[in-house]
Amino acid sequence: MKVYKTADYAAMSKKAANIICSLVVLKPDCVLGLATGSSPVGTYKQLIEWNKEGYLSFAHVKTVNLDEYRNLPVTHDQSYRYFMNDNLFDHVDIDKSVTNVPDGMAADIEAECKRYDALVASLGGADLQLLGMGHDGHIGFNEPCDEFPVGTHLVDLDPMTLEANARFFDNDPKKVPNQAVTMGIGTIMSAKKILVVVSGADKAGIVAKALLGPVTPQVPASILQFHPDVTIVADEAALAEYIKEGGKVCD
Ligand code: F6R
């Protein structure tokens, strides 16, 4: 696992964008696994800028997103499909028909989960999966639980997650959809490379736990310790506890 420390969110975003950019340049038809939330927004902004400047093309890139709220129409400005269009796809030269987000509106959600797993497998898995990290250690929407879920599944969101995401729903946790469809830990771990972006002092405790603590489904991100190619790009504030506890960072 490589851990890079940056001064702040802006530097984190630029470094993460550099890592994604280098992959797309070397493999223009790569499959990118993408995330939503606040953590990757700056990374997407940087990628858009480089795309506009002509340094980087998404013309042959395919994407698979981690997750989507249950029963939130794609036209809702907090749906993850809307987020991805708004924060990346609408601003770059990607073919939107090969950008994939689980269908949270599907009537038969079990069939949708199976379809999504088959889709990811048919693409050969993600060449790089971008992740954020929740305050309870969730990745995708894999919340703390007793066993690591393998495939795409429907999940009940934790009160901590509803609280954290209330900022997007009039600061009212009751307005946050309480379920989501998410790739499983098995699907996430099948990505060839994993890139995690984390920022802010409020994530310092969970970052230290996930990277240095025991690997347990109670801290879903701890599973990343077992992946052969993980890069963490985090700002100083998010790495404070990790460094205090003796965690190593790259030069
Ligand atoms: C988003 C996702 C979540 C977020 C996590 C952190 O697609 O799967 O795991 O990455 O909730 O969210 P932010 O970045 O908003 O702190």
Coordinates of N, CA and C and ligand atoms in Angstrom, one line a residue:
M1 N 0.8 -1.2 0.0 CA 0.0 0.0 0.0 C 0.9 1.3 0.0
K2 N 0.6 2.2 -0.9 CA 1.4 3.4 -0.9 C 0.5 4.5 -0.4
V3 N 1.0 5.3 0.6 CA 0.2 6.4 1.2 C 0.9 7.7 0.8
Y4 N 0.2 8.6 0.2 CA 0.8 9.9 -0.2 C 0.1 11.0 0.7
K5 N 0.9 11.8 1.3 CA 0.4 12.9 2.1 C 0.5 14.2 1.3
T6 N -0.6 14.9 1.2 CA -0.6 16.2 0.5 C -1.0 17.3 1.6
A7 N -0.7 18.5 1.2 CA -0.9 19.7 2.1 C -2.4 19.8 2.4
D8 N -3.2 19.7 1.3 CA -4.6 20.1 1.5 C -5.4 19.4 0.4
Y9 N -6.7 19.7 0.4 CA -7.7 19.1 -0.6 C -7.3 19.3 -2.0
A10 N -6.8 20.5 -2.3 CA -6.5 20.9 -3.7 C -5.3 20.0 -4.2
A11 N -4.3 19.9 -3.3 CA -3.1 19.1 -3.7 C -3.5 17.6 -3.8
M12 N -4.4 17.2 -2.9 CA -4.8 15.8 -3.0 C -5.5 15.5 -4.3
S13 N -6.4 16.5 -4.7 CA -7.1 16.3 -5.9 C -6.2 16.3 -7.1
K14 N -5.2 17.1 -7.1 CA -4.3 17.2 -8.3 C -3.5 15.9 -8.4
K15 N -3.0 15.4 -7.3 CA -2.2 14.1 -7.3 C -3.1 13.0 -7.7
A16 N -4.3 12.9 -7.2 CA -5.2 11.8 -7.6 C -5.5 11.9 -9.1
A17 N -5.7 13.1 -9.6 CA -6.0 13.3 -11.0 C -4.8 12.9 -11.9
N18 N -3.6 13.2 -11.4 CA -2.4 12.7 -12.1 C -2.3 11.2 -12.2
I19 N -2.7 10.5 -11.2 CA -2.6 9.1 -11.2 C -3.6 8.5 -12.2
I20 N -4.9 9.1 -12.2 CA -5.9 8.6 -13.1 C -5.5 9.0 -14.6
C21 N -4.9 10.2 -14.7 CA -4.5 10.7 -16.0 C -3.4 9.7 -16.6
S22 N -2.5 9.4 -15.8 CA -1.4 8.5 -16.3 C -2.0 7.2 -16.8
L23 N -2.9 6.6 -16.1 CA -3.5 5.4 -16.5 C -4.3 5.5 -17.9
V24 N -5.0 6.6 -18.0 CA -5.8 6.8 -19.2 C -4.9 7.1 -20.4
V25 N -3.8 7.8 -20.1 CA -2.8 8.0 -21.2 C -2.2 6.7 -21.7
L26 N -1.8 5.8 -20.7 CA -1.2 4.6 -21.0 C -2.2 3.5 -21.6
K27 N -3.4 3.6 -21.2 CA -4.4 2.6 -21.6 C -5.7 3.4 -21.9
P28 N -5.8 4.0 -23.1 CA -6.9 4.9 -23.5 C -8.3 4.2 -23.4
D29 N -8.3 2.9 -23.5 CA -9.6 2.2 -23.4 C -9.8 1.5 -22.1
C30 N -9.3 2.1 -21.1 CA -9.4 1.5 -19.7 C -10.8 1.6 -19.2
V31 N -11.0 0.8 -18.1 CA -12.3 0.8 -17.4 C -12.0 1.5 -16.0
L32 N -12.7 2.7 -15.8 CA -12.5 3.4 -14.6 C -13.7 3.1 -13.7
G33 N -13.4 2.7 -12.4 CA -14.4 2.6 -11.4 C -14.5 4.0 -10.7
L34 N -15.6 4.5 -10.6 CA -15.7 5.9 -10.1 C -16.6 6.0 -8.9
A35 N -16.4 7.1 -8.1 CA -17.1 7.3 -6.8 C -17.7 8.7 -6.9
T36 N -18.7 8.9 -6.0 CA -19.3 10.2 -5.8 C -18.9 10.7 -4.5
G37 N -19.6 11.7 -4.0 CA -19.3 12.3 -2.7 C -18.4 13.5 -2.9
S38 N -18.0 14.2 -1.8 CA -17.2 15.4 -1.8 C -15.7 15.1 -2.2
S39 N -15.2 13.9 -1.7 CA -13.8 13.6 -1.9 C -13.3 13.7 -3.3
P40 N -14.0 13.1 -4.3 CA -13.4 13.1 -5.7 C -13.8 14.3 -6.5
V41 N -14.6 15.3 -6.0 CA -15.0 16.4 -6.8 C -13.8 17.2 -7.4
G42 N -12.9 17.5 -6.6 CA -11.7 18.2 -7.1 C -10.9 17.5 -8.1
T43 N -10.8 16.2 -7.9 CA -10.1 15.3 -8.9 C -10.8 15.4 -10.2
Y44 N -12.2 15.3 -10.2 CA -12.9 15.4 -11.5 C -12.7 16.7 -12.1
K45 N -12.7 17.8 -11.3 CA -12.5 19.2 -11.9 C -11.2 19.2 -12.6
Q46 N -10.1 18.7 -12.0 CA -8.8 18.7 -12.6 C -8.8 17.9 -13.9
L47 N -9.4 16.7 -13.9 CA -9.5 15.9 -15.1 C -10.2 16.6 -16.2
I48 N -11.3 17.3 -15.9 CA -12.1 18.1 -16.9 C -11.2 19.2 -17.5
E49 N -10.4 19.8 -16.6 CA -9.5 20.9 -17.1 C -8.5 20.3 -18.1
W50 N -7.9 19.2 -17.8 CA -6.9 18.6 -18.7 C -7.5 18.1 -20.0
N51 N -8.8 17.6 -19.9 CA -9.5 17.2 -21.0 C -9.8 18.4 -22.0
K52 N -10.2 19.5 -21.4 CA -10.5 20.7 -22.2 C -9.2 21.2 -22.8
E53 N -8.1 21.1 -22.1 CA -6.8 21.6 -22.6 C -6.2 20.6 -23.7
G54 N -6.8 19.5 -23.8 CA -6.4 18.5 -24.8 C -5.3 17.6 -24.4
Y55 N -5.0 17.5 -23.1 CA -3.9 16.6 -22.6 C -4.4 15.2 -22.4
L56 N -5.7 15.1 -22.3 CA -6.3 13.8 -21.8 C -7.6 13.6 -22.6
S57 N -7.8 12.4 -23.1 CA -9.1 12.1 -23.7 C -9.8 10.9 -23.1
F58 N -11.1 11.0 -22.9 CA -11.9 9.9 -22.4 C -12.7 9.2 -23.5
A59 N -12.3 9.5 -24.7 CA -13.1 9.0 -25.9 C -13.3 7.5 -25.9
H60 N -12.3 6.8 -25.3 CA -12.4 5.3 -25.3 C -12.6 4.7 -24.0
V61 N -12.7 5.5 -23.0 CA -12.8 5.1 -21.6 C -14.3 4.6 -21.3
K62 N -14.4 3.5 -20.5 CA -15.7 3.1 -20.0 C -15.6 3.2 -18.5
T63 N -16.8 3.4 -17.9 CA -16.8 3.6 -16.4 C -17.9 2.8 -15.8
V64 N -17.6 2.4 -14.5 CA -18.6 1.7 -13.6 C -18.6 2.5 -12.3
N65 N -19.7 2.9 -11.9 CA -19.8 3.6 -10.6 C -20.1 2.6 -9.5
L66 N -19.7 3.0 -8.3 CA -19.8 2.2 -7.1 C -21.2 1.9 -6.7
D67 N -22.1 3.0 -6.7 CA -23.3 2.9 -6.0 C -24.3 3.9 -6.5
E68 N -25.6 3.7 -6.0 CA -26.7 4.6 -6.3 C -27.7 4.5 -5.2
Y69 N -28.3 5.6 -4.8 CA -29.4 5.5 -3.8 C -30.6 4.7 -4.4
R70 N -31.3 4.1 -3.5 CA -32.5 3.3 -3.9 C -33.7 4.3 -4.0
N71 N -34.4 4.2 -5.1 CA -35.6 4.9 -5.4 C -35.4 6.4 -5.5
L72 N -34.3 6.9 -5.9 CA -34.1 8.3 -6.2 C -34.0 8.4 -7.7
P73 N -34.9 9.1 -8.4 CA -34.9 9.1 -9.9 C -33.6 9.8 -10.3
V74 N -33.1 9.3 -11.5 CA -31.8 9.9 -12.0 C -31.9 11.4 -12.3
T75 N -33.1 11.9 -12.4 CA -33.3 13.3 -12.6 C -33.2 14.1 -11.3
H76 N -33.2 13.4 -10.2 CA -33.0 14.1 -8.9 C -31.5 14.6 -8.8
D77 N -31.3 15.8 -8.4 CA -30.0 16.3 -8.4 C -29.0 15.7 -7.3
Q78 N -29.6 14.8 -6.5 CA -28.7 14.1 -5.5 C -28.5 12.7 -5.9
S79 N -29.1 12.3 -7.1 CA -28.9 10.9 -7.5 C -27.4 10.8 -8.0
Y80 N -26.8 9.7 -7.9 CA -25.4 9.6 -8.2 C -25.2 9.6 -9.7
R81 N -26.2 9.2 -10.5 CA -26.1 9.4 -12.0 C -26.1 10.9 -12.3
Y82 N -26.9 11.6 -11.7 CA -26.9 13.1 -11.9 C -25.6 13.7 -11.5
F83 N -25.1 13.3 -10.3 CA -23.8 13.8 -9.8 C -22.7 13.5 -10.9
M84 N -22.7 12.3 -11.4 CA -21.6 12.0 -12.3 C -21.7 12.8 -13.6
N85 N -22.9 12.9 -14.1 CA -23.1 13.7 -15.3 C -22.6 15.2 -15.0
D86 N -23.0 15.7 -13.9 CA -22.8 17.1 -13.5 C -21.3 17.4 -13.2
N87 N -20.7 16.4 -12.5 CA -19.3 16.6 -12.1 C -18.2 16.1 -13.0
L88 N -18.6 15.3 -14.0 CA -17.6 14.8 -14.9 C -18.1 14.6 -16.3
F89 N -19.1 13.7 -16.5 CA -19.4 13.2 -17.9 C -19.8 14.3 -18.8
D90 N -20.6 15.3 -18.3 CA -21.1 16.3 -19.2 C -20.0 17.2 -19.7
H91 N -18.9 17.2 -19.1 CA -17.8 18.1 -19.4 C -16.6 17.6 -20.1
V92 N -16.6 16.2 -20.4 CA -15.5 15.6 -21.1 C -16.0 14.9 -22.3
D93 N -15.0 14.4 -23.1 CA -15.4 13.7 -24.4 C -15.7 12.3 -24.2
I94 N -16.4 11.9 -23.1 CA -16.7 10.5 -22.9 C -18.0 10.1 -23.6
D95 N -18.1 8.9 -24.1 CA -19.3 8.4 -24.6 C -20.2 7.9 -23.5
K96 N -21.3 8.7 -23.2 CA -22.1 8.5 -22.0 C -22.8 7.1 -22.0
S97 N -22.9 6.5 -23.2 CA -23.6 5.2 -23.2 C -22.7 4.1 -22.6
V98 N -21.5 4.4 -22.4 CA -20.6 3.3 -21.8 C -20.2 3.8 -20.3
T99 N -21.0 4.7 -19.8 CA -20.8 5.1 -18.4 C -21.9 4.3 -17.6
N100 N -21.6 3.7 -16.6 CA -22.5 2.8 -15.9 C -22.7 3.2 -14.4
V101 N -23.9 3.3 -14.0 CA -24.3 3.5 -12.6 C -25.4 2.5 -12.2
P102 N -25.3 1.8 -11.1 CA -26.4 0.9 -10.8 C -27.8 1.6 -10.9
D103 N -28.8 0.9 -11.3 CA -30.1 1.4 -11.4 C -30.9 1.3 -10.1
G104 N -30.9 2.4 -9.3 CA -31.5 2.4 -8.0 C -33.0 2.3 -8.1
M105 N -33.6 2.6 -9.3 CA -35.1 2.6 -9.5 C -35.6 1.2 -9.9
A106 N -34.7 0.3 -10.2 CA -35.1 -1.0 -10.7 C -36.2 -1.6 -9.9
A107 N -37.3 -2.1 -10.5 CA -38.4 -2.8 -9.7 C -37.8 -4.1 -9.1
D108 N -37.1 -4.8 -9.9 CA -36.5 -6.1 -9.3 C -35.0 -5.8 -9.0
I109 N -34.8 -5.5 -7.7 CA -33.5 -5.0 -7.3 C -32.5 -6.1 -7.3
E110 N -32.9 -7.4 -7.1 CA -32.0 -8.5 -7.1 C -31.5 -8.7 -8.5
A111 N -32.4 -8.6 -9.5 CA -32.0 -8.8 -10.9 C -31.0 -7.7 -11.3
E112 N -31.3 -6.5 -10.8 CA -30.4 -5.4 -11.1 C -29.0 -5.6 -10.5
C113 N -28.9 -6.1 -9.3 CA -27.6 -6.4 -8.7 C -26.9 -7.5 -9.5
K114 N -27.6 -8.5 -10.0 CA -27.0 -9.6 -10.8 C -26.5 -8.9 -12.1
R115 N -27.3 -8.1 -12.7 CA -27.0 -7.5 -14.0 C -25.7 -6.7 -13.8
Y116 N -25.6 -5.9 -12.7 CA -24.5 -5.0 -12.6 C -23.2 -5.8 -12.4
D117 N -23.3 -6.9 -11.6 CA -22.1 -7.7 -11.4 C -21.6 -8.3 -12.7
A118 N -22.6 -8.8 -13.5 CA -22.3 -9.4 -14.8 C -21.7 -8.3 -15.7
L119 N -22.2 -7.1 -15.7 CA -21.7 -6.0 -16.5 C -20.2 -5.7 -16.1
V120 N -19.9 -5.6 -14.8 CA -18.5 -5.3 -14.4 C -17.6 -6.4 -14.9
A121 N -18.1 -7.7 -14.7 CA -17.3 -8.8 -15.1 C -17.1 -8.8 -16.6
S122 N -18.1 -8.4 -17.4 CA -18.0 -8.5 -18.9 C -17.0 -7.4 -19.3
L123 N -16.8 -6.4 -18.5 CA -15.8 -5.4 -18.9 C -14.4 -5.8 -18.4
G124 N -14.3 -6.9 -17.7 CA -13.0 -7.4 -17.2 C -12.6 -6.7 -15.9
G125 N -13.6 -6.1 -15.2 CA -13.3 -5.5 -14.0 C -12.7 -4.1 -14.2
A126 N -12.6 -3.3 -13.1 CA -12.1 -2.0 -13.3 C -10.5 -2.0 -13.4
D127 N -9.9 -1.2 -14.2 CA -8.5 -1.1 -14.2 C -8.1 -0.3 -13.0
L128 N -8.9 0.7 -12.7 CA -8.6 1.5 -11.5 C -10.0 1.8 -10.8
Q129 N -10.1 1.5 -9.5 CA -11.3 1.9 -8.8 C -10.9 3.1 -7.9
L130 N -11.6 4.2 -8.1 CA -11.5 5.3 -7.2 C -12.5 5.2 -6.0
L131 N -12.0 5.5 -4.8 CA -12.8 5.4 -3.6 C -12.7 6.6 -2.8
G132 N -13.8 6.9 -2.0 CA -13.7 7.8 -0.9 C -13.8 6.9 0.3
M133 N -13.8 7.4 1.5 CA -14.0 6.6 2.7 C -15.0 7.3 3.6
G134 N -16.0 6.5 4.1 CA -17.0 7.1 5.0 C -16.5 7.2 6.4
H135 N -17.2 7.9 7.2 CA -16.7 8.1 8.6 C -16.7 6.8 9.4
D136 N -17.6 5.9 9.0 CA -17.6 4.6 9.7 C -16.8 3.5 8.9
G137 N -16.0 4.0 8.0 CA -15.1 3.1 7.2 C -15.8 2.5 6.0
H138 N -17.0 2.9 5.6 CA -17.6 2.3 4.5 C -16.8 2.7 3.2
I139 N -16.8 1.8 2.3 CA -16.3 2.0 0.9 C -17.5 1.6 0.0
G140 N -17.7 2.3 -1.1 CA -19.0 2.2 -1.8 C -20.0 2.5 -0.7
F141 N -21.1 1.7 -0.6 CA -22.0 1.8 0.5 C -21.9 0.5 1.3
N142 N -20.8 -0.1 1.4 CA -20.6 -1.3 2.2 C -20.4 -0.8 3.7
E143 N -21.5 -0.9 4.4 CA -21.4 -0.4 5.8 C -20.8 -1.4 6.7
P144 N -20.4 -1.1 7.9 CA -19.9 -2.1 8.9 C -20.9 -3.2 9.1
C145 N -20.4 -4.4 9.0 CA -21.4 -5.6 9.2 C -20.5 -6.8 9.6
D146 N -21.2 -7.9 9.6 CA -20.5 -9.1 10.2 C -19.7 -9.9 9.2
E147 N -20.0 -9.7 7.9 CA -19.2 -10.4 6.9 C -19.0 -9.5 5.7
F148 N -17.9 -9.5 5.0 CA -17.7 -8.7 3.8 C -18.7 -9.1 2.7
P149 N -19.5 -8.3 2.2 CA -20.4 -8.7 1.1 C -19.6 -8.8 -0.2
V150 N -19.9 -9.8 -1.0 CA -19.1 -10.0 -2.1 C -19.6 -9.2 -3.3
G151 N -20.8 -9.4 -3.7 CA -21.3 -8.8 -5.0 C -22.2 -7.6 -4.7
T152 N -22.7 -7.0 -5.8 CA -23.6 -5.9 -5.7 C -24.8 -6.3 -4.9
H153 N -25.3 -5.4 -4.1 CA -26.4 -5.7 -3.2 C -27.1 -4.4 -2.7
L154 N -28.3 -4.7 -2.2 CA -29.1 -3.6 -1.6 C -28.6 -3.4 -0.1
V155 N -28.5 -2.2 0.3 CA -28.0 -2.0 1.7 C -28.8 -1.0 2.4
D156 N -29.0 -1.2 3.7 CA -29.6 -0.2 4.6 C -28.5 0.8 5.1
L157 N -28.6 2.0 4.8 CA -27.6 3.0 5.2 C -27.6 3.2 6.7
D158 N -26.4 3.3 7.3 CA -26.2 3.5 8.7 C -26.6 4.9 9.1
P159 N -27.1 5.1 10.3 CA -27.5 6.4 10.8 C -26.4 7.4 10.6
M160 N -25.1 7.0 10.8 CA -23.9 7.9 10.7 C -23.8 8.4 9.2
T161 N -24.1 7.5 8.3 CA -24.0 7.8 6.9 C -25.2 8.8 6.5
L162 N -26.4 8.5 7.0 CA -27.5 9.4 6.8 C -27.2 10.8 7.3
E163 N -26.6 10.8 8.5 CA -26.2 12.1 9.1 C -25.2 12.8 8.2
A164 N -24.2 12.1 7.8 CA -23.1 12.7 7.0 C -23.6 13.2 5.7
N165 N -24.6 12.5 5.1 CA -25.1 12.9 3.7 C -26.3 13.9 3.8
A166 N -26.7 14.2 5.0 CA -27.8 15.1 5.2 C -27.5 16.5 4.6
R167 N -26.2 16.8 4.5 CA -25.7 18.1 4.0 C -26.2 18.3 2.5
F168 N -26.5 17.2 1.9 CA -27.0 17.3 0.5 C -28.5 17.3 0.4
F169 N -29.2 17.1 1.5 CA -30.7 16.9 1.6 C -31.2 17.9 2.6
D170 N -31.0 19.2 2.4 CA -31.5 20.2 3.3 C -31.1 20.0 4.8
N171 N -30.0 19.4 5.0 CA -29.5 19.1 6.4 C -30.5 18.3 7.2
D172 N -31.3 17.5 6.5 CA -32.3 16.7 7.2 C -32.0 15.2 6.9
P173 N -31.4 14.5 7.9 CA -31.1 13.0 7.7 C -32.3 12.2 7.2
K174 N -33.5 12.7 7.6 CA -34.7 11.9 7.3 C -35.0 12.0 5.8
K175 N -34.5 13.0 5.1 CA -34.7 13.2 3.7 C -33.7 12.3 2.8
V176 N -32.7 11.8 3.5 CA -31.7 11.0 2.8 C -32.3 9.6 2.5
P177 N -32.3 9.1 1.3 CA -32.8 7.8 1.1 C -32.1 6.8 2.0
N178 N -32.8 5.9 2.6 CA -32.2 5.1 3.7 C -31.7 3.8 3.1
Q179 N -31.8 3.6 1.8 CA -31.2 2.4 1.2 C -30.4 2.8 -0.1
A180 N -29.5 1.9 -0.4 CA -28.7 2.2 -1.6 C -28.3 0.8 -2.3
V181 N -28.0 0.9 -3.6 CA -27.4 -0.3 -4.2 C -25.9 -0.1 -4.3
T182 N -25.2 -1.0 -3.9 CA -23.7 -0.8 -4.0 C -23.0 -2.0 -4.5
M183 N -21.9 -1.8 -5.2 CA -20.9 -2.9 -5.5 C -20.5 -3.5 -4.2
G184 N -20.3 -4.8 -4.2 CA -19.8 -5.4 -3.0 C -18.3 -5.3 -2.8
I185 N -17.8 -5.7 -1.6 CA -16.4 -5.6 -1.4 C -15.6 -6.5 -2.4
G186 N -16.2 -7.7 -2.7 CA -15.6 -8.5 -3.7 C -15.4 -7.9 -5.0
T187 N -16.4 -7.1 -5.5 CA -16.3 -6.4 -6.8 C -15.2 -5.3 -6.7
I188 N -15.2 -4.6 -5.6 CA -14.3 -3.5 -5.4 C -12.8 -4.1 -5.4
M189 N -12.7 -5.2 -4.7 CA -11.3 -5.8 -4.5 C -10.9 -6.4 -5.8
S190 N -11.8 -6.7 -6.8 CA -11.4 -7.3 -8.1 C -10.8 -6.2 -9.0
A191 N -10.8 -4.9 -8.6 CA -10.2 -3.9 -9.5 C -8.7 -4.1 -9.4
K192 N -8.0 -3.8 -10.6 CA -6.6 -4.1 -10.7 C -5.8 -3.1 -9.8
K193 N -6.3 -1.9 -9.8 CA -5.7 -0.8 -8.9 C -6.8 -0.2 -8.1
I194 N -6.4 0.3 -6.9 CA -7.4 1.0 -6.1 C -6.8 2.3 -5.7
L195 N -7.5 3.4 -5.9 CA -7.0 4.7 -5.5 C -8.0 5.3 -4.5
V196 N -7.6 5.7 -3.3 CA -8.5 6.2 -2.3 C -8.1 7.7 -2.1
V197 N -9.1 8.6 -2.1 CA -8.9 10.0 -1.8 C -9.6 10.3 -0.5
V198 N -8.9 10.8 0.5 CA -9.5 11.2 1.8 C -9.0 12.5 2.3
S199 N -9.9 13.3 2.8 CA -9.5 14.7 3.2 C -10.2 15.1 4.5
G200 N -9.5 15.8 5.3 CA -10.1 16.4 6.5 C -9.9 15.7 7.8
A201 N -9.8 16.5 8.9 CA -9.5 16.0 10.2 C -10.6 15.0 10.7
D202 N -11.9 15.2 10.2 CA -13.0 14.4 10.7 C -12.8 12.9 10.2
K203 N -11.9 12.7 9.2 CA -11.6 11.3 8.7 C -10.4 10.7 9.4
A204 N -9.6 11.5 10.2 CA -8.3 11.0 10.7 C -8.4 9.7 11.5
G205 N -9.5 9.6 12.4 CA -9.6 8.4 13.2 C -9.9 7.2 12.3
I206 N -10.8 7.3 11.4 CA -11.2 6.1 10.6 C -10.0 5.7 9.6
V207 N -9.3 6.7 9.2 CA -8.2 6.4 8.3 C -7.1 5.5 9.0
A208 N -6.8 5.9 10.2 CA -5.8 5.2 11.0 C -6.3 3.8 11.3
K209 N -7.6 3.7 11.6 CA -8.2 2.4 11.9 C -8.2 1.5 10.7
A210 N -8.6 2.1 9.6 CA -8.7 1.3 8.3 C -7.3 0.8 7.9
L211 N -6.3 1.7 8.0 CA -5.0 1.3 7.4 C -4.1 0.6 8.4
L212 N -4.3 0.8 9.7 CA -3.4 0.2 10.6 C -4.1 -0.9 11.5
G213 N -5.4 -0.8 11.6 CA -6.1 -1.7 12.5 C -6.3 -3.1 12.0
P214 N -7.0 -4.0 12.7 CA -7.3 -5.3 12.2 C -8.2 -5.3 11.0
V215 N -8.0 -6.2 10.1 CA -8.9 -6.3 8.9 C -10.2 -6.9 9.4
T216 N -11.3 -6.2 9.3 CA -12.6 -6.7 9.8 C -13.7 -6.0 9.1
P217 N -14.8 -6.8 8.9 CA -16.0 -6.2 8.2 C -16.6 -5.1 9.0
Q218 N -16.2 -4.9 10.3 CA -16.7 -3.8 11.0 C -16.1 -2.5 10.6
V219 N -15.0 -2.6 9.9 CA -14.3 -1.4 9.3 C -14.1 -1.8 7.8
P220 N -15.1 -1.7 7.0 CA -15.0 -2.2 5.6 C -13.7 -1.8 4.9
A221 N -13.3 -0.6 5.0 CA -12.1 -0.1 4.3 C -10.8 -0.9 4.7
S222 N -10.8 -1.6 5.9 CA -9.6 -2.3 6.3 C -9.3 -3.4 5.3
I223 N -10.3 -3.9 4.6 CA -10.0 -4.9 3.6 C -8.9 -4.5 2.6
L224 N -8.8 -3.2 2.4 CA -7.8 -2.7 1.4 C -6.4 -3.1 1.7
Q225 N -6.2 -3.4 3.0 CA -4.8 -3.8 3.4 C -4.4 -5.1 2.7
F226 N -5.4 -5.9 2.2 CA -5.2 -7.1 1.5 C -5.1 -7.0 0.0
H227 N -5.3 -5.8 -0.5 CA -5.2 -5.6 -2.0 C -3.8 -5.3 -2.4
P228 N -3.4 -6.0 -3.5 CA -1.9 -5.8 -3.9 C -1.5 -4.4 -4.5
D229 N -2.5 -3.6 -4.9 CA -2.1 -2.4 -5.5 C -3.0 -1.2 -5.1
V230 N -2.8 -0.7 -3.9 CA -3.7 0.4 -3.4 C -2.8 1.6 -3.2
T231 N -3.3 2.7 -3.6 CA -2.7 4.0 -3.4 C -3.7 4.9 -2.6
I232 N -3.2 5.4 -1.5 CA -4.0 6.3 -0.7 C -3.5 7.7 -0.9
V233 N -4.3 8.7 -1.3 CA -3.9 10.1 -1.4 C -4.7 10.8 -0.4
A234 N -4.1 11.4 0.6 CA -4.9 12.0 1.6 C -4.2 13.3 2.1
D235 N -4.9 14.2 2.6 CA -4.3 15.4 3.1 C -3.8 15.2 4.5
E236 N -3.0 16.2 4.9 CA -2.3 16.1 6.2 C -3.3 15.8 7.3
A237 N -4.4 16.6 7.3 CA -5.4 16.5 8.4 C -5.9 15.0 8.5
A238 N -6.2 14.4 7.3 CA -6.8 13.1 7.3 C -5.8 12.0 7.8
L239 N -4.5 12.4 7.6 CA -3.4 11.4 7.9 C -2.9 11.6 9.3
A240 N -3.3 12.6 10.1 CA -2.7 12.9 11.3 C -2.6 11.8 12.3
E241 N -3.7 11.0 12.5 CA -3.7 9.9 13.4 C -2.9 8.8 12.9
Y242 N -3.0 8.5 11.6 CA -2.2 7.4 11.0 C -0.7 7.6 11.2
I243 N -0.3 8.9 11.0 CA 1.1 9.2 11.2 C 1.5 9.1 12.7
K244 N 0.7 9.6 13.5 CA 0.9 9.5 15.0 C 1.1 8.1 15.4
E245 N 0.3 7.2 14.8 CA 0.4 5.8 15.2 C 1.5 5.0 14.5
G246 N 2.4 5.8 13.8 CA 3.5 5.1 13.1 C 3.3 4.7 11.7
G247 N 2.2 5.1 11.1 CA 2.0 4.7 9.7 C 3.0 5.4 8.8
K248 N 3.4 4.7 7.7 CA 4.5 5.3 6.8 C 3.8 6.0 5.7
V249 N 4.5 7.1 5.2 CA 4.0 7.8 4.0 C 5.2 7.8 3.0
C250 N 4.8 7.8 1.7 CA 5.8 7.8 0.6 C 6.4 9.2 0.6
D251 N 7.6 9.3 0.0 CA 8.3 10.6 -0.1 C 7.6 11.4 -1.3
Ligands
F6R1 C1 -19.6 7.4 -3.0 C2 -19.3 6.4 -2.0 C3 -19.1 6.6 -0.6 C4 -18.2 7.9 -0.4 C5 -18.1 8.1 1.1 C6 -17.3 9.4 1.4 O1 -19.9 6.8 -4.3 O2 -19.4 5.3 -2.4 O3 -18.4 5.5 -0.1 O4 -17.0 7.8 -1.0 O5 -19.3 8.2 1.7 O6 -18.0 10.5 1.1 P1 -17.4 11.9 1.0 O7 -16.4 11.9 0.0 O8 -18.6 12.8 0.7 O9 -16.8 12.2 2.4

